[in-house]
CSV table of C-alpha atoms in Angstrom, one decimal:
chain,number,residue,atom,x,y,z
A,8,MET,CA,111.7,-7.5,-51.3
A,9,ALA,CA,111.7,-11.3,-52.1
A,10,ASP,CA,108.6,-11.8,-49.9
A,11,LYS,CA,105.5,-11.9,-52.0
A,12,SER,CA,103.5,-9.7,-49.7
A,13,ARG,CA,106.1,-7.0,-49.4
A,14,ALA,CA,106.5,-7.1,-53.2
A,15,ARG,CA,102.8,-6.6,-53.7
A,16,MET,CA,102.8,-3.7,-51.3
A,17,LEU,CA,105.7,-2.1,-53.2
A,18,CYS,CA,104.0,-2.6,-56.5
A,19,ALA,CA,100.8,-1.0,-55.2
A,20,LEU,CA,102.8,2.1,-54.0
A,21,MET,CA,104.2,2.5,-57.6
A,22,ASP,CA,101.1,4.6,-58.4
A,23,GLY,CA,102.7,7.4,-56.5
A,24,ARG,CA,99.9,7.7,-53.9
A,25,ALA,CA,100.1,7.3,-50.2
A,26,TRP,CA,98.3,4.3,-48.9
A,27,THR,CA,97.1,3.2,-45.4
A,28,ALA,CA,98.3,0.0,-43.8
A,29,THR,CA,94.8,-1.4,-44.2
A,30,GLU,CA,94.8,-0.7,-47.9
A,31,LEU,CA,98.2,-2.2,-48.4
A,32,GLY,CA,97.2,-5.2,-46.3
A,33,ALA,CA,94.2,-5.8,-48.6
A,34,ALA,CA,96.5,-5.4,-51.7
A,35,ALA,CA,98.8,-7.9,-50.3
A,36,ASP,CA,96.0,-10.2,-49.0
A,37,VAL,CA,97.4,-10.3,-45.5
A,38,SER,CA,96.0,-9.6,-42.0
A,39,PRO,CA,96.4,-6.0,-40.5
A,40,SER,CA,99.0,-7.2,-38.0
A,41,THR,CA,101.0,-9.0,-40.7
A,42,ALA,CA,100.8,-5.9,-43.0
A,43,SER,CA,102.1,-3.7,-40.1
A,44,ALA,CA,105.1,-6.0,-39.6
A,45,HIS,CA,105.9,-5.9,-43.3
A,46,LEU,CA,105.6,-2.2,-43.5
A,47,ALA,CA,108.0,-1.8,-40.5
A,48,LYS,CA,110.6,-3.9,-42.3
A,49,LEU,CA,110.3,-1.8,-45.4
A,50,ALA,CA,110.5,1.5,-43.5
A,51,ASP,CA,113.6,0.2,-41.6
A,52,GLN,CA,115.3,-0.5,-44.9
A,53,HIS,CA,114.3,3.0,-46.2
A,54,PHE,CA,112.1,1.7,-49.0
A,55,ILE,CA,109.0,3.5,-47.7
A,56,ILE,CA,108.2,6.5,-45.4
A,57,CYS,CA,105.3,6.9,-43.0
A,58,LEU,CA,103.4,10.1,-43.1
A,59,ALA,CA,101.2,11.0,-40.1
A,60,GLN,CA,98.1,13.1,-40.5
A,61,GLY,CA,96.1,13.4,-37.3
A,62,ARG,CA,95.3,9.9,-36.1
A,63,HIS,CA,96.0,8.4,-39.5
A,64,ARG,CA,99.2,7.0,-40.9
A,65,TYR,CA,100.0,6.8,-44.6
A,66,TYR,CA,102.8,5.0,-46.4
A,67,ARG,CA,104.5,5.9,-49.7
A,68,LEU,CA,107.7,5.1,-51.5
A,69,ALA,CA,110.7,6.9,-50.0
A,70,ASN,CA,111.7,8.6,-53.2
A,71,ALA,CA,111.9,8.4,-57.0
A,72,ALA,CA,115.1,6.4,-56.9
A,73,ILE,CA,113.3,3.6,-55.1
A,74,ALA,CA,110.5,3.7,-57.8
A,75,GLU,CA,113.1,3.5,-60.6
A,76,LEU,CA,114.8,0.5,-58.8
A,77,LEU,CA,111.5,-1.3,-58.5
A,78,GLU,CA,110.6,-0.7,-62.2
A,79,LYS,CA,114.1,-2.1,-63.3
A,80,LEU,CA,113.5,-5.2,-61.1
A,81,MET,CA,110.1,-5.7,-62.6
A,82,GLY,CA,111.9,-5.7,-66.0
A,83,VAL,CA,114.3,-8.5,-64.9
A,84,SER,CA,111.5,-10.6,-63.3
A,85,PHE,CA,109.3,-10.4,-66.4
A,86,THR,CA,112.2,-11.4,-68.8
A,87,GLY,CA,111.0,-14.9,-69.3
A,88,LEU,CA,107.2,-14.2,-69.6
A,89,TYR,CA,107.2,-13.5,-73.4
A,90,SER,CA,107.9,-17.1,-74.2
A,91,GLN,CA,104.7,-17.9,-72.2
A,92,ARG,CA,101.2,-16.5,-72.1
A,93,VAL,CA,101.3,-12.8,-71.0
A,94,THR,CA,98.5,-12.1,-68.6
A,95,THR,CA,99.0,-8.4,-68.0
A,96,PRO,CA,95.9,-6.5,-69.3
A,97,ASN,CA,96.4,-4.7,-72.6
A,98,TYR,CA,95.3,-1.4,-71.2
A,99,LEU,CA,98.0,-1.6,-68.5
A,100,ARG,CA,100.6,-2.4,-71.0
A,101,HIS,CA,99.5,0.5,-73.2
A,102,ALA,CA,99.7,3.3,-70.7
A,103,ARG,CA,100.3,3.5,-67.0
A,104,THR,CA,102.2,5.4,-64.4
A,105,CYS,CA,105.6,4.5,-63.1
A,106,TYR,CA,105.6,6.4,-59.8
A,107,ASP,CA,105.5,10.0,-61.1
A,108,HIS,CA,106.2,9.4,-64.8
A,109,LEU,CA,104.5,7.8,-67.7
A,110,ALA,CA,105.2,4.1,-68.7
A,111,GLY,CA,103.9,1.5,-71.1
A,112,GLU,CA,103.7,1.4,-74.9
A,113,VAL,CA,102.9,5.1,-75.3
A,114,ALA,CA,105.8,6.2,-73.0
A,115,VAL,CA,108.3,3.9,-74.9
A,116,ASP,CA,107.2,5.2,-78.3
A,117,LEU,CA,107.5,8.7,-77.0
A,118,TYR,CA,111.0,8.1,-75.6
A,119,SER,CA,112.0,6.7,-79.1
A,120,GLN,CA,110.7,9.9,-80.8
A,121,LEU,CA,112.6,12.1,-78.4
A,122,MET,CA,115.8,10.3,-79.3
A,123,GLN,CA,115.1,10.2,-83.1
A,124,ARG,CA,114.4,13.9,-83.1
A,125,GLU,CA,117.5,14.5,-81.2
A,126,TRP,CA,115.7,16.3,-78.4
A,127,LEU,CA,117.7,14.3,-75.8
A,128,ASN,CA,121.5,14.5,-75.9
A,129,GLU,CA,123.7,11.5,-76.7
A,130,GLU,CA,124.2,10.7,-73.0
A,131,GLU,CA,120.4,10.6,-72.6
A,132,SER,CA,120.9,12.8,-69.5
A,133,GLY,CA,119.5,16.1,-70.7
A,134,LEU,CA,117.8,18.1,-73.4
A,135,THR,CA,119.6,19.4,-76.5
A,136,PRO,CA,119.2,23.1,-77.5
A,137,GLU,CA,116.4,22.0,-79.9
A,138,GLY,CA,114.8,19.9,-77.2
A,139,LYS,CA,114.8,22.8,-74.8
A,140,LYS,CA,113.3,25.1,-77.4
A,141,THR,CA,110.6,22.6,-78.2
A,142,PHE,CA,109.7,21.9,-74.7
A,143,ALA,CA,109.6,25.5,-73.8
A,144,ALA,CA,107.1,26.1,-76.7
A,145,LEU,CA,104.9,23.4,-75.5
A,146,GLY,CA,104.9,24.9,-72.0
A,147,ILE,CA,106.6,21.8,-70.4
A,148,CYS,CA,108.6,22.8,-67.3
A,149,THR,CA,112.3,22.0,-67.4
A,150,GLU,CA,113.4,24.1,-64.4
A,151,SER,CA,114.0,21.0,-62.4
A,152,GLU,CA,117.1,20.4,-64.5
A,153,THR,CA,119.0,22.1,-61.7
A,154,SER,CA,117.5,20.0,-58.8
A,155,ARG,CA,119.3,17.3,-57.0
A,156,ARG,CA,117.2,14.6,-58.7
A,157,LYS,CA,118.6,13.2,-61.9
A,158,PHE,CA,117.0,15.4,-64.7
A,159,CYS,CA,116.3,12.6,-67.1
A,160,CYS,CA,117.3,9.0,-67.6
A,161,PRO,CA,116.2,6.0,-69.6
A,162,CYS,CA,114.0,3.7,-67.4
A,163,LEU,CA,113.6,0.1,-68.5
A,164,ASP,CA,109.9,-0.6,-69.1
A,165,TRP,CA,109.0,-4.1,-67.8
A,166,SER,CA,106.1,-4.7,-70.2
A,167,GLN,CA,107.8,-3.4,-73.4
A,168,ARG,CA,111.4,-4.4,-72.7
A,169,ARG,CA,112.4,-1.0,-74.0
A,170,PHE,CA,113.1,2.4,-72.4
A,171,HIS,CA,110.7,5.1,-71.3
A,172,LEU,CA,111.6,8.5,-69.9
A,173,GLY,CA,112.3,8.7,-66.2
A,174,GLY,CA,113.8,11.3,-63.9
A,175,ALA,CA,112.5,14.9,-63.3
A,176,LEU,CA,111.8,15.5,-67.0
A,177,GLY,CA,109.6,12.4,-67.1
A,178,ALA,CA,107.6,13.7,-64.1
A,179,SER,CA,107.2,17.1,-65.9
A,180,LEU,CA,105.9,15.4,-68.9
A,181,LEU,CA,103.3,13.5,-66.9
A,182,THR,CA,102.3,16.6,-65.1
A,183,HIS,CA,101.9,18.6,-68.3
A,184,PHE,CA,99.9,15.7,-70.0
A,185,THR,CA,97.6,15.6,-67.0
A,186,LEU,CA,97.1,19.4,-66.9
A,187,GLN,CA,96.4,19.5,-70.7
A,188,GLU,CA,93.9,16.7,-70.2
A,189,TRP,CA,95.8,14.5,-72.7
A,190,ILE,CA,95.6,11.7,-70.2
A,191,GLU,CA,93.3,10.7,-67.3
A,192,LYS,CA,94.5,8.6,-64.4
A,193,GLU,CA,92.3,5.8,-63.3
A,194,PRO,CA,91.5,6.1,-59.5
A,195,GLY,CA,93.2,3.3,-57.5
A,196,SER,CA,95.2,2.0,-60.4
A,197,ARG,CA,98.4,2.7,-62.2
A,198,SER,CA,96.4,2.6,-65.5
A,199,VAL,CA,96.3,5.8,-67.6
A,200,ARG,CA,93.7,6.5,-70.3
A,201,ILE,CA,94.8,8.6,-73.3
A,202,THR,CA,92.0,10.9,-74.2
A,203,ILE,CA,91.0,11.7,-77.8
A,204,ARG,CA,92.6,15.2,-77.3
A,205,GLY,CA,95.7,13.4,-76.0
A,206,TYR,CA,96.1,11.1,-79.1
A,207,LYS,CA,95.8,14.2,-81.3
A,208,ALA,CA,98.4,16.1,-79.3
A,209,LEU,CA,100.8,13.1,-79.3
A,210,LYS,CA,100.5,12.9,-83.1
A,211,GLN,CA,100.9,16.6,-83.6
A,212,HIS,CA,103.8,17.3,-81.3
A,213,PHE,CA,105.6,13.9,-81.1
A,214,GLY,CA,104.6,12.1,-84.2
A,215,LEU,CA,102.9,9.2,-82.4
A,216,ARG,CA,100.1,7.4,-84.3
A,217,TYR,CA,97.7,4.9,-82.8
């Protein structure tokens, strides 16, 4: 992971999609043969998996735990940037995806509201009875609470230096926001655009004002 090319590939895969070796090579600015060698190393260490579809091969992160690890490492690597000039685009810091859940300023503010309204328990590992009632009323799926994956957990946001919501519940929120057209994902990017309808919903249901 210390290699810049492999780090760039992993960052590209943080959008949750499956990429070809050619696409990842372009993202890392290396030749196809070099990209293949890097991908083989990442696969050997179980950071990524290869999906074969016909004659084509696609690569994606192995699981959500790897994505959460990468996000935390990004937080550590960006620690000293705020004493310098921050070059990350404002739109990416405002809202983006972190694998399969929402990240950025909006996600951090949302997590803060979930805690203030006591919809998450004190251990930050599940919903309180009031939280379950509220999420059910909004139509947000919480059935994954019984799955093997951690139901919910605080995930350190590298751009905001505060927590956003990770785990299965974070993924359910992103899915719900997408289906309700509260957000729109930018093709080929981790950037997320909050729609006018989305800003109204975030204010109405979660008390977020922008």
